[in-house]
Coordinates of C-alpha atoms and ligand atoms in Angstrom, one line a residue:
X107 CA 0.0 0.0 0.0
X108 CA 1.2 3.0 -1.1
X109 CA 0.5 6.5 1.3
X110 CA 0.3 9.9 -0.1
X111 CA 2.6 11.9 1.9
X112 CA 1.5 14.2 4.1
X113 CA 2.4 18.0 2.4
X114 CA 2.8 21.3 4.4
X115 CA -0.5 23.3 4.2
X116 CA 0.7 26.9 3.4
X117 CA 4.0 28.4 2.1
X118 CA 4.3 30.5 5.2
X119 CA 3.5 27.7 7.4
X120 CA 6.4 25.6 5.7
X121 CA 8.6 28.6 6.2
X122 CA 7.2 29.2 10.0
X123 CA 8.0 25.3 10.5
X124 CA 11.5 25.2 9.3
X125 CA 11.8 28.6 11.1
X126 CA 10.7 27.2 14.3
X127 CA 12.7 24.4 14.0
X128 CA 16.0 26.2 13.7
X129 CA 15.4 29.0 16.1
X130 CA 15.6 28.0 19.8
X131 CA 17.7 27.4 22.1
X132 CA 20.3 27.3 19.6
X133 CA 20.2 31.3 19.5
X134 CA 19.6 32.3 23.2
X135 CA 21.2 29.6 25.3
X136 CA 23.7 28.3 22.9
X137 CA 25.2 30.6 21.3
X138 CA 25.8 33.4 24.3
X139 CA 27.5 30.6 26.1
X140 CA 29.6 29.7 23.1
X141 CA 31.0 32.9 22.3
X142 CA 31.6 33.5 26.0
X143 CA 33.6 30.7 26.6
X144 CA 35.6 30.7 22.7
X145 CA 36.6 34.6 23.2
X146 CA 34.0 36.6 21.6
X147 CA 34.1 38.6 18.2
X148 CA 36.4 36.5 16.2
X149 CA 34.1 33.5 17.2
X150 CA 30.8 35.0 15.7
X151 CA 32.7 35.9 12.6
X152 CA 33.4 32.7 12.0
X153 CA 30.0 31.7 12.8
X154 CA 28.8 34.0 10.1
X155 CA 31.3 32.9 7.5
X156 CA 30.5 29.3 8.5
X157 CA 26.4 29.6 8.2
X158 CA 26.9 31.6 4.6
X159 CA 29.3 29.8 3.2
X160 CA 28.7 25.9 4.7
X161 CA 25.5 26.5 6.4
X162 CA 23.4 27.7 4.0
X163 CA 24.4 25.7 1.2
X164 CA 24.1 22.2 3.1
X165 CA 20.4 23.6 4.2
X166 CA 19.6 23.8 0.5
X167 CA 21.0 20.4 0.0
X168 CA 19.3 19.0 2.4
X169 CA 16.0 20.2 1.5
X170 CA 16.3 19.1 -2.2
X171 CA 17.4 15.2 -1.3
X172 CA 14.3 15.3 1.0
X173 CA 12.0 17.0 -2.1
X174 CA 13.3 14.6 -4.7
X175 CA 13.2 11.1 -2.9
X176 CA 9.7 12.5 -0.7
X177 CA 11.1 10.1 2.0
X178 CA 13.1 10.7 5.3
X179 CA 16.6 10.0 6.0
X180 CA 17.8 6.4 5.9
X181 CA 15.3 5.5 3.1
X182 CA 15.9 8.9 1.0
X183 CA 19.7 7.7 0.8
X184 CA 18.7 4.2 -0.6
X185 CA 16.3 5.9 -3.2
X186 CA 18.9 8.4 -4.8
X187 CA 21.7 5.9 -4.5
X188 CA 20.3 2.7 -5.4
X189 CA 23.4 1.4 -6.5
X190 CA 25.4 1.5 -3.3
X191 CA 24.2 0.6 0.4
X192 CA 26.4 2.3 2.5
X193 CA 24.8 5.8 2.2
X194 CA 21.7 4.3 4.3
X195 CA 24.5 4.4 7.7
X196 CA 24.5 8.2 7.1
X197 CA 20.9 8.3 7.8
X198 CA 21.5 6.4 11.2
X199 CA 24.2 8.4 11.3
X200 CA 21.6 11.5 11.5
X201 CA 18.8 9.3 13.4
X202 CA 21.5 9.1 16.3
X203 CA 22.7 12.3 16.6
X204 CA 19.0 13.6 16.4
X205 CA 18.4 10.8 19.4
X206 CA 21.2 12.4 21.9
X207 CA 20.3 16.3 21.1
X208 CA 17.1 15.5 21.7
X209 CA 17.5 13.8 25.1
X210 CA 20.0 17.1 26.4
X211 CA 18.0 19.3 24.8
X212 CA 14.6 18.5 26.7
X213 CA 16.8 19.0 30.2
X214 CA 17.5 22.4 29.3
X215 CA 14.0 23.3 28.1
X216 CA 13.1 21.8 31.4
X217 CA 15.3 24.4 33.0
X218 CA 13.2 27.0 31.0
X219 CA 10.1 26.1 32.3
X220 CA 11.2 26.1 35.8
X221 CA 12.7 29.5 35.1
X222 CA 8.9 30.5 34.1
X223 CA 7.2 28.8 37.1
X224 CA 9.9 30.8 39.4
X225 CA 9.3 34.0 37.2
X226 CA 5.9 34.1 38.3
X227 CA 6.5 33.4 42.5
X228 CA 9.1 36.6 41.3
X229 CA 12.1 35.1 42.4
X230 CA 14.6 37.8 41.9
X231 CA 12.8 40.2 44.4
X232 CA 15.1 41.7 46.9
X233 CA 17.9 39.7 45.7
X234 CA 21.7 40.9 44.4
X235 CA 22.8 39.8 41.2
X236 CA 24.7 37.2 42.3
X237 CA 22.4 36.0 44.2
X238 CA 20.2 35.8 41.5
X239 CA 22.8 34.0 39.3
X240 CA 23.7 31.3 42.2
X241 CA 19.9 30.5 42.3
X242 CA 21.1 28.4 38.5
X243 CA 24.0 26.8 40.2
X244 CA 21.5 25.6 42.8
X245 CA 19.1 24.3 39.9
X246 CA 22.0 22.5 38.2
X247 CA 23.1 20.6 41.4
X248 CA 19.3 19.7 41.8
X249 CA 18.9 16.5 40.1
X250 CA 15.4 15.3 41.0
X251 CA 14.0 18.7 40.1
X252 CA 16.0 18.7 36.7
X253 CA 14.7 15.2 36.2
X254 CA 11.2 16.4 36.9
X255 CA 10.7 19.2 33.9
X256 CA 12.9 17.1 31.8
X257 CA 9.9 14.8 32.0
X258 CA 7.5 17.4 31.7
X259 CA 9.0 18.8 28.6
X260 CA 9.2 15.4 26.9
X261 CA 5.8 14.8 27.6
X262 CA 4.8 18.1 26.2
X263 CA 7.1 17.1 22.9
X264 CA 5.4 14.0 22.2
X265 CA 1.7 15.4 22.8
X266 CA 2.6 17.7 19.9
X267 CA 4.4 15.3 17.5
X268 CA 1.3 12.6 18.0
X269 CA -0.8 15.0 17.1
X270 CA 0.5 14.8 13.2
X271 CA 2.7 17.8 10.7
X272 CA -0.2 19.9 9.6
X273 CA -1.9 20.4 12.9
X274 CA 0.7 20.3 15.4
X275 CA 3.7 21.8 14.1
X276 CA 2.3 24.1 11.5
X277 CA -0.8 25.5 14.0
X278 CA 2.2 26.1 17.1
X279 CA 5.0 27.8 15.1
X280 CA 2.8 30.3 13.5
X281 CA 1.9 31.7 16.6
X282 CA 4.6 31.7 18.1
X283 CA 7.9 32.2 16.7
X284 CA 6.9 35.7 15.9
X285 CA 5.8 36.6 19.5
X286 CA 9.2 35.3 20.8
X287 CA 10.6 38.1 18.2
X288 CA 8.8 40.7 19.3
X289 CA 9.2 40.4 22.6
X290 CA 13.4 39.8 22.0
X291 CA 13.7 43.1 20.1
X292 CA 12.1 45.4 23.0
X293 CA 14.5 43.3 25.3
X294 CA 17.5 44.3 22.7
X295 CA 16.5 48.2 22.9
X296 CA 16.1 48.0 26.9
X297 CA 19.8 46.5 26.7
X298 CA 21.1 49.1 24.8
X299 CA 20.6 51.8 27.8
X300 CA 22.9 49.8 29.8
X301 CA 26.1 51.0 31.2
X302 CA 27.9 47.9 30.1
X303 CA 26.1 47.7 26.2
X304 CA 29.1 49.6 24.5
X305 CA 31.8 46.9 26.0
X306 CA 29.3 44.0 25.1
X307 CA 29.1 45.3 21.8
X308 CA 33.0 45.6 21.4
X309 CA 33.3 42.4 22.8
X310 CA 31.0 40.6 20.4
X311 CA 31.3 42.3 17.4
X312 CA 35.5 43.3 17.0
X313 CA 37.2 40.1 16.2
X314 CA 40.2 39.8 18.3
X315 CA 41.7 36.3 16.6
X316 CA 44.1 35.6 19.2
X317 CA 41.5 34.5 21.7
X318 CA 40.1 31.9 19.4
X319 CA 41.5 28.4 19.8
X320 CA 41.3 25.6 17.5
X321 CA 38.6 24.0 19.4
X322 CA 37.0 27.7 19.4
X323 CA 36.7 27.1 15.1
X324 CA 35.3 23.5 15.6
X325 CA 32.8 24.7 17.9
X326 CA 31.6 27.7 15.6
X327 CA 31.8 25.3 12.7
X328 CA 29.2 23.1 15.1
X329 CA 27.4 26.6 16.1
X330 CA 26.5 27.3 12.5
X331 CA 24.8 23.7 12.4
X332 CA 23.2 23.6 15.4
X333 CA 20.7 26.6 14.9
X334 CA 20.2 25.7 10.9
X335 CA 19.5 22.2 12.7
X336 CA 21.3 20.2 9.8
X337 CA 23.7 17.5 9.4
X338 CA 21.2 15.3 11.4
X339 CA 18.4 15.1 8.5
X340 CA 15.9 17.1 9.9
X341 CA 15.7 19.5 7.3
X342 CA 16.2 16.8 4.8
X343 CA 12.7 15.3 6.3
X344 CA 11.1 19.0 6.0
X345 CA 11.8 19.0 2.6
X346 CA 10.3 16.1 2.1
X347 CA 6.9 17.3 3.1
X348 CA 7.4 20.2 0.5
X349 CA 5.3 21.2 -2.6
X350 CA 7.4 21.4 -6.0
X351 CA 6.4 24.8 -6.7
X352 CA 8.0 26.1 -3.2
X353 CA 11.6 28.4 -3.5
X354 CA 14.5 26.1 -2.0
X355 CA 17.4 28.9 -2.4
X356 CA 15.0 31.6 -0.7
X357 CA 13.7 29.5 1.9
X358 CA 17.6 28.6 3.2
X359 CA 18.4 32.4 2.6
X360 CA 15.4 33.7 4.9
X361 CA 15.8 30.6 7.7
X362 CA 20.0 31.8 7.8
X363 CA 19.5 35.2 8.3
X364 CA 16.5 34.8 10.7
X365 CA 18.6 32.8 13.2
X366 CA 22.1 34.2 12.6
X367 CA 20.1 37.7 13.8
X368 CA 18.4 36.2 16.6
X369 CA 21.6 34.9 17.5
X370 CA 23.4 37.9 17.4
X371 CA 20.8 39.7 19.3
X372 CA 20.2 37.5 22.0
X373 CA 24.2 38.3 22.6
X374 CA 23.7 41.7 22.3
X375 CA 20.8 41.5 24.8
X376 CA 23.0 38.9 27.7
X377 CA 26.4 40.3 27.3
X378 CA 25.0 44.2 28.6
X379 CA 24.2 42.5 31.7
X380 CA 27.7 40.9 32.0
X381 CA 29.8 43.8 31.7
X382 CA 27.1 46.0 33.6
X383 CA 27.9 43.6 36.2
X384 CA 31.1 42.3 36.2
X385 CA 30.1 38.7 35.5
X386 CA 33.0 36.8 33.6
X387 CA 31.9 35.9 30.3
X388 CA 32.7 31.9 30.7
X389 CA 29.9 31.1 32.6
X390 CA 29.5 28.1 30.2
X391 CA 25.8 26.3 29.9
X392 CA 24.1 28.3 32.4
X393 CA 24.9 31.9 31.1
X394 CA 21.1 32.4 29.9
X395 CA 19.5 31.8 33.3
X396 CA 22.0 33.4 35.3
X397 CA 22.0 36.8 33.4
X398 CA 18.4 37.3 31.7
X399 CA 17.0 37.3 35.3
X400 CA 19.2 40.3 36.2
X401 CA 18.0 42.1 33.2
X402 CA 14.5 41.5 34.2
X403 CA 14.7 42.4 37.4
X404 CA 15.9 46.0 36.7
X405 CA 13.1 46.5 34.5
X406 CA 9.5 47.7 35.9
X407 CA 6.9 45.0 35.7
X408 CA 9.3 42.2 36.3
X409 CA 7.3 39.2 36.8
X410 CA 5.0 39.7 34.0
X411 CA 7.9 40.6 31.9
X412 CA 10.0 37.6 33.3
X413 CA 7.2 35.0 33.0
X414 CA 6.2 35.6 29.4
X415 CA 9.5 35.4 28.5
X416 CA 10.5 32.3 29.8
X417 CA 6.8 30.6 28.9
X418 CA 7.6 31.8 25.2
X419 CA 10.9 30.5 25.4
X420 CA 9.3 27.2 26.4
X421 CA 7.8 27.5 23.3
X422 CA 10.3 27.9 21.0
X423 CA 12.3 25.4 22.5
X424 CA 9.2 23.1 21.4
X425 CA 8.9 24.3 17.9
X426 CA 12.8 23.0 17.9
X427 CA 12.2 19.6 19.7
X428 CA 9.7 18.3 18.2
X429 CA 11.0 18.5 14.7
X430 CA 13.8 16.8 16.5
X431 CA 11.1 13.9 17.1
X432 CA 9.3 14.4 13.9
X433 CA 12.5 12.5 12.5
X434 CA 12.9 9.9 14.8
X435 CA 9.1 9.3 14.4
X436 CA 9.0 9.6 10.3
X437 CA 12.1 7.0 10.0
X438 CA 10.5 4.7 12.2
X439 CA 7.2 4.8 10.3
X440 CA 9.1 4.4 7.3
X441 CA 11.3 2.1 7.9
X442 CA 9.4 -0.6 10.4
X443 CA 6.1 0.2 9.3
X444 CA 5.4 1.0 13.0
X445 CA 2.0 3.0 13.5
X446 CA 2.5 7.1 14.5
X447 CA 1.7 6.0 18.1
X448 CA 4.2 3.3 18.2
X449 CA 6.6 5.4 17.2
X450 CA 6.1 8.7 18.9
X451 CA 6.1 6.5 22.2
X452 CA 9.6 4.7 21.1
X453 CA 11.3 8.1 20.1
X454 CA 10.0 10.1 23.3
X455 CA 10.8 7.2 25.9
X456 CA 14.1 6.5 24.3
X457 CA 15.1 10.3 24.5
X458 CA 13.5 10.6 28.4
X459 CA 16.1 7.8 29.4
X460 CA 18.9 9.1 27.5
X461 CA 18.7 13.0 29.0
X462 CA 18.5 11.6 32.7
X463 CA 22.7 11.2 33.2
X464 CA 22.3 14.9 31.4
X465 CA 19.9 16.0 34.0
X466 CA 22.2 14.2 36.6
X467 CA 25.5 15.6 36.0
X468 CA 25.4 18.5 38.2
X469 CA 24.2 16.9 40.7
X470 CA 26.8 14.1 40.6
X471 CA 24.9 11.5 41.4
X472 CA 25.5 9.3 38.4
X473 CA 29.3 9.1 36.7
X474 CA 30.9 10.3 39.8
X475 CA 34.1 10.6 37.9
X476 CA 33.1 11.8 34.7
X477 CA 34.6 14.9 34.9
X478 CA 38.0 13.9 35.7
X479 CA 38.3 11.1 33.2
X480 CA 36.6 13.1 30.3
X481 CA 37.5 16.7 31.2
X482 CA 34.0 17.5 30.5
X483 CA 31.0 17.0 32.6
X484 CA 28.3 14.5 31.1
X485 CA 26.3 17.1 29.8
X486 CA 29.0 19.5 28.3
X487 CA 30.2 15.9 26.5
X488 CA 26.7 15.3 25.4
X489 CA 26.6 18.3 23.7
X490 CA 30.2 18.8 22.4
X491 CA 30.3 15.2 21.1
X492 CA 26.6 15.6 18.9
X493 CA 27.3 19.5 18.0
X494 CA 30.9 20.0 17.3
X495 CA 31.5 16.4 15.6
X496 CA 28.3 14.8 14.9
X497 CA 26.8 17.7 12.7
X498 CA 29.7 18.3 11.1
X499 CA 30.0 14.8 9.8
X500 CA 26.9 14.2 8.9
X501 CA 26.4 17.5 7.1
X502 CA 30.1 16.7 5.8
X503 CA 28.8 13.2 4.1
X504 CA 25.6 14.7 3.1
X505 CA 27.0 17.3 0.4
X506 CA 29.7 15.0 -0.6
X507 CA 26.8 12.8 -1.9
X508 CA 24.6 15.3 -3.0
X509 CA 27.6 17.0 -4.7
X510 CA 29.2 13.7 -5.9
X511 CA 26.8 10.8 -5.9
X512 CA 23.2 12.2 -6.7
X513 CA 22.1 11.9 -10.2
X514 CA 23.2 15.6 -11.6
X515 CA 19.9 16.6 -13.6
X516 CA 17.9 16.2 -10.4
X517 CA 19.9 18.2 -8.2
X518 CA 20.2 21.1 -10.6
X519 CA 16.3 20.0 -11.6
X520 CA 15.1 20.5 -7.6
X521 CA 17.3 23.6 -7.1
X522 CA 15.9 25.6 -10.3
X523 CA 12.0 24.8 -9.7
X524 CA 10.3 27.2 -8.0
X525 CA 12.8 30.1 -7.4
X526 CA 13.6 32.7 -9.2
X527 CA 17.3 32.9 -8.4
X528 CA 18.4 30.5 -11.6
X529 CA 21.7 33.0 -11.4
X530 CA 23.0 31.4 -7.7
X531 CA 23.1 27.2 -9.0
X532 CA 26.5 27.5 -9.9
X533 CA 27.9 29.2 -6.8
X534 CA 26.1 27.0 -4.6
X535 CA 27.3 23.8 -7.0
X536 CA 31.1 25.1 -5.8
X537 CA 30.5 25.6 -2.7
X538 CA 28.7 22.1 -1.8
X539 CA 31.3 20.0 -4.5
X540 CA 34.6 22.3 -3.3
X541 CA 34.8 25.1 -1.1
X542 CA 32.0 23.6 2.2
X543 CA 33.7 19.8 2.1
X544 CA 37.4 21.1 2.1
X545 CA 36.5 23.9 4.6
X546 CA 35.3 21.0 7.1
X547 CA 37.5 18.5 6.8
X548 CA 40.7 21.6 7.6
X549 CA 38.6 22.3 10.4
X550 CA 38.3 18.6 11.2
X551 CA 42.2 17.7 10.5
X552 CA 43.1 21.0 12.3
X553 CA 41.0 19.9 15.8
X554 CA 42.4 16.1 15.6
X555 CA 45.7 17.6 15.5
X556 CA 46.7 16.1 12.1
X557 CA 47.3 19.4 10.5
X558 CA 48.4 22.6 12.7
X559 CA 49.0 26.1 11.8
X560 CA 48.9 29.5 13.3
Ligands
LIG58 N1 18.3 24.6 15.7 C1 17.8 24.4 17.0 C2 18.1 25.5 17.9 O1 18.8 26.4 17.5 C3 18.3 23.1 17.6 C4 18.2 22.0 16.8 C5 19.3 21.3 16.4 C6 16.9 21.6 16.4 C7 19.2 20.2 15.6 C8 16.8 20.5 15.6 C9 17.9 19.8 15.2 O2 17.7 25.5 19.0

């Protein structure tokens, strides 16, 4: 029995869905903490450079394998590429990686949601900054209550994916992802009468090379992945919902510049309140939720302001997880025939139990040594392992087939259909055959020591 697939209803709820997907906590937890901890300005830049010149172009790519074979991941490999097998491992490949962001991803959405319920019982009254920003380090070390939301978000996560592509996903991000900009601009222009914004904005936006490391490269190379949320076939599955007449080239253009900007000005909006308030900037995972609070309480109608905030960034941290599930759950269907529920239930359950060391390793109650074997905590290994290699690679393999192994006609066929940008094919045909796969593997060779230069 053959099904028809299941196509977005609307352009702009195609475009709100992909946007949803790759704004969250990519842009306002991720990436503040990133550039904190890799030195600032030079880091962005390469951020940019990475999401226009790599980014970008393995978006598109992934949104035209998912158009022309209509299937997700592991089968969409065996369809273009009939004659070999092995491309199917780069679909697990992406159905793994998708499987351990998803399961640290929920514990931090978690944390947001706790943020909101202690928003609204206005938490930060009467209390010094840093007493504000140890109230994280207590949350952190609080493992039951970290494993609590986690669950709570997961459950919210699968409600929505069961719930099918049209009316879940479509009906949520439509509403929201534009509220959640709103609201971040008039928190931008509040930072911009601080005392510290001119510093912050020194800080993030003059690139000062010598405080960027190697690993500082690999990790904006991961950055630039992790809000377009490719290299894990997510995008690839999006596109496999889309109509032939829809604009690939404009669609990756818009979803770029949307979250590089929310990116940048969710930094511009944090890093006021360090330098205002002589926080260091390599606070690591928890910068978000030890600094927004401080903003907020400065400003009048804290709790209301606070609360919104954090609900909406619930919210957007949904839109993000759940195409994070949609995959999981599409494969599955595909490829075991398993029923939606079957799957959804599968997905959700295996991502719960994977996330629970996450939600445990501040806490120390699981992996004791962890730390001093790995260098990392479990968590900050979680998420360097799946960003800063995982994405990479699988974004890596995916235009070195699209570029090399997919039959030529299509690809040039699926880019040219519905946009009127005919003039950009051949750039973009460079960049994913030359410029995007050398570019990764010097970052790659660089990191793993096998190449070094200064
Ligand atoms: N892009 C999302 C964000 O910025 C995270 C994500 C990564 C979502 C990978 C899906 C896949 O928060």
């Amino acid at each position: 029995m053959t099904q028809q697939r299941e196509h977005w209803g609307s352009k702009i709820g195609f475009i709100m869905a992909t946007a949803g997907s790759a704004i969250g906590l990519g842009s306002l937890w991720r990436f503040p903490y990133m550039l904190g901890q890799n030195g600032g300005g030079a880091f962005v830049l390469l951020y940019f450079g990475f999401t226009l010149f790599i980014g970008i172009p393995i978006f598109i790519a992934e949104l035209i394998i998912g158009r022309a074979s209509q299937k997700s991941v592991v089968k969409a490999y065996s369809e273009l590429a009939p004659k070999s097998n092995h491309w199917r491992l780069l679909g697990w490949l992406n159905i793994f990686t998708s499987f351990l962001i998803l399961s640290y991803y929920s514990v931090i959405a978690g944390w947001t949601i706790n943020y909101a319920l202690m928003s609204l019982n206005n938490f930060t009254e009467g209390k010094t900054p840093s007493a504000i920003k140890a109230i994280y380090e207590i949350l952190y070390k609080s493992a039951d209550i970290s494993v609590f939301w986690h669950l709570i978000f997961m459950l919210m996560t699968v409600g929505i994916v069961y719930g099918g592509i049209r009316k879940g996903i479509e009906y949520w991000s439509r509403i929201l992802t534009p509220a959640l900009l709103v609201i971040l601009l008039g928190l931008f222009f509040y930072a911009t009468t601080l005392p510290g914004f001119s510093q912050a904005a020194h800080y993030i936006l003059y690139p000062d090379f010598s405080k960027l490391s190697t690993e500082g490269v690999l990790n904006a190379l991961g950055m630039s992945f992790f809000t377009l949320s490719i290299g894990i076939g997510i995008i690839l599955t999006y596109g496999s919902y889309m109509k032939t007449q829809e604009d690939i080239p404009k669609t990756g253009f818009i979803i770029g510049s949307i979250s590089v900007a929310v990116s940048i000005f969710a930094a511009l909006m944090i890093f006021p309140v360090i330098f205002t308030f002589g926080f260091e900037p390599e606070q690591g995972a928890g910068l978000v939720f030890k600094t927004l609070p401080v903003l907020f309480a400065k400003l009048p109608g804290t709790t209301f302001i606070s609360t919104i905030f954090f609900i909406l960034f619930v919210f957007i941290a949904l839109t993000s997880s759940i195409s994070l599930l949609e995959v999981l759950v599409a494969n599955f269907i595909e490829l075991f025939n398993w029923t939606r529920k079957k799957a959804v239930l599968f997905s959700g359950i295996g991502a719960f139990l994977l996330g629970i060391p996450t939600a445990l390793a501040g806490s120390g109650d699981l992996f004791k040594n962890w730390q001093d074997i790995y260098g990392k905590d479990f968590f900050a290994t979680i998420d360097y392992t799946s960003c800063s290699w995982m994405m990479p690679l699988g974004g890596l393999l995916t235009i070195i087939f699209i570029g090399w192994f997919m039959d030529k006609r299509l690809v040039q066929e699926e880019f040219l259909q519905g946009t009127k940008m005919t003039k950009l094919l051949h750039i973009w045909l460079f960049l994913i055959k030359w410029f995007a796969p050398i570019a990764v593997i010097l970052v790659i060779l660089q990191q793993t020591k096998i190449i070094t230069w200064n």
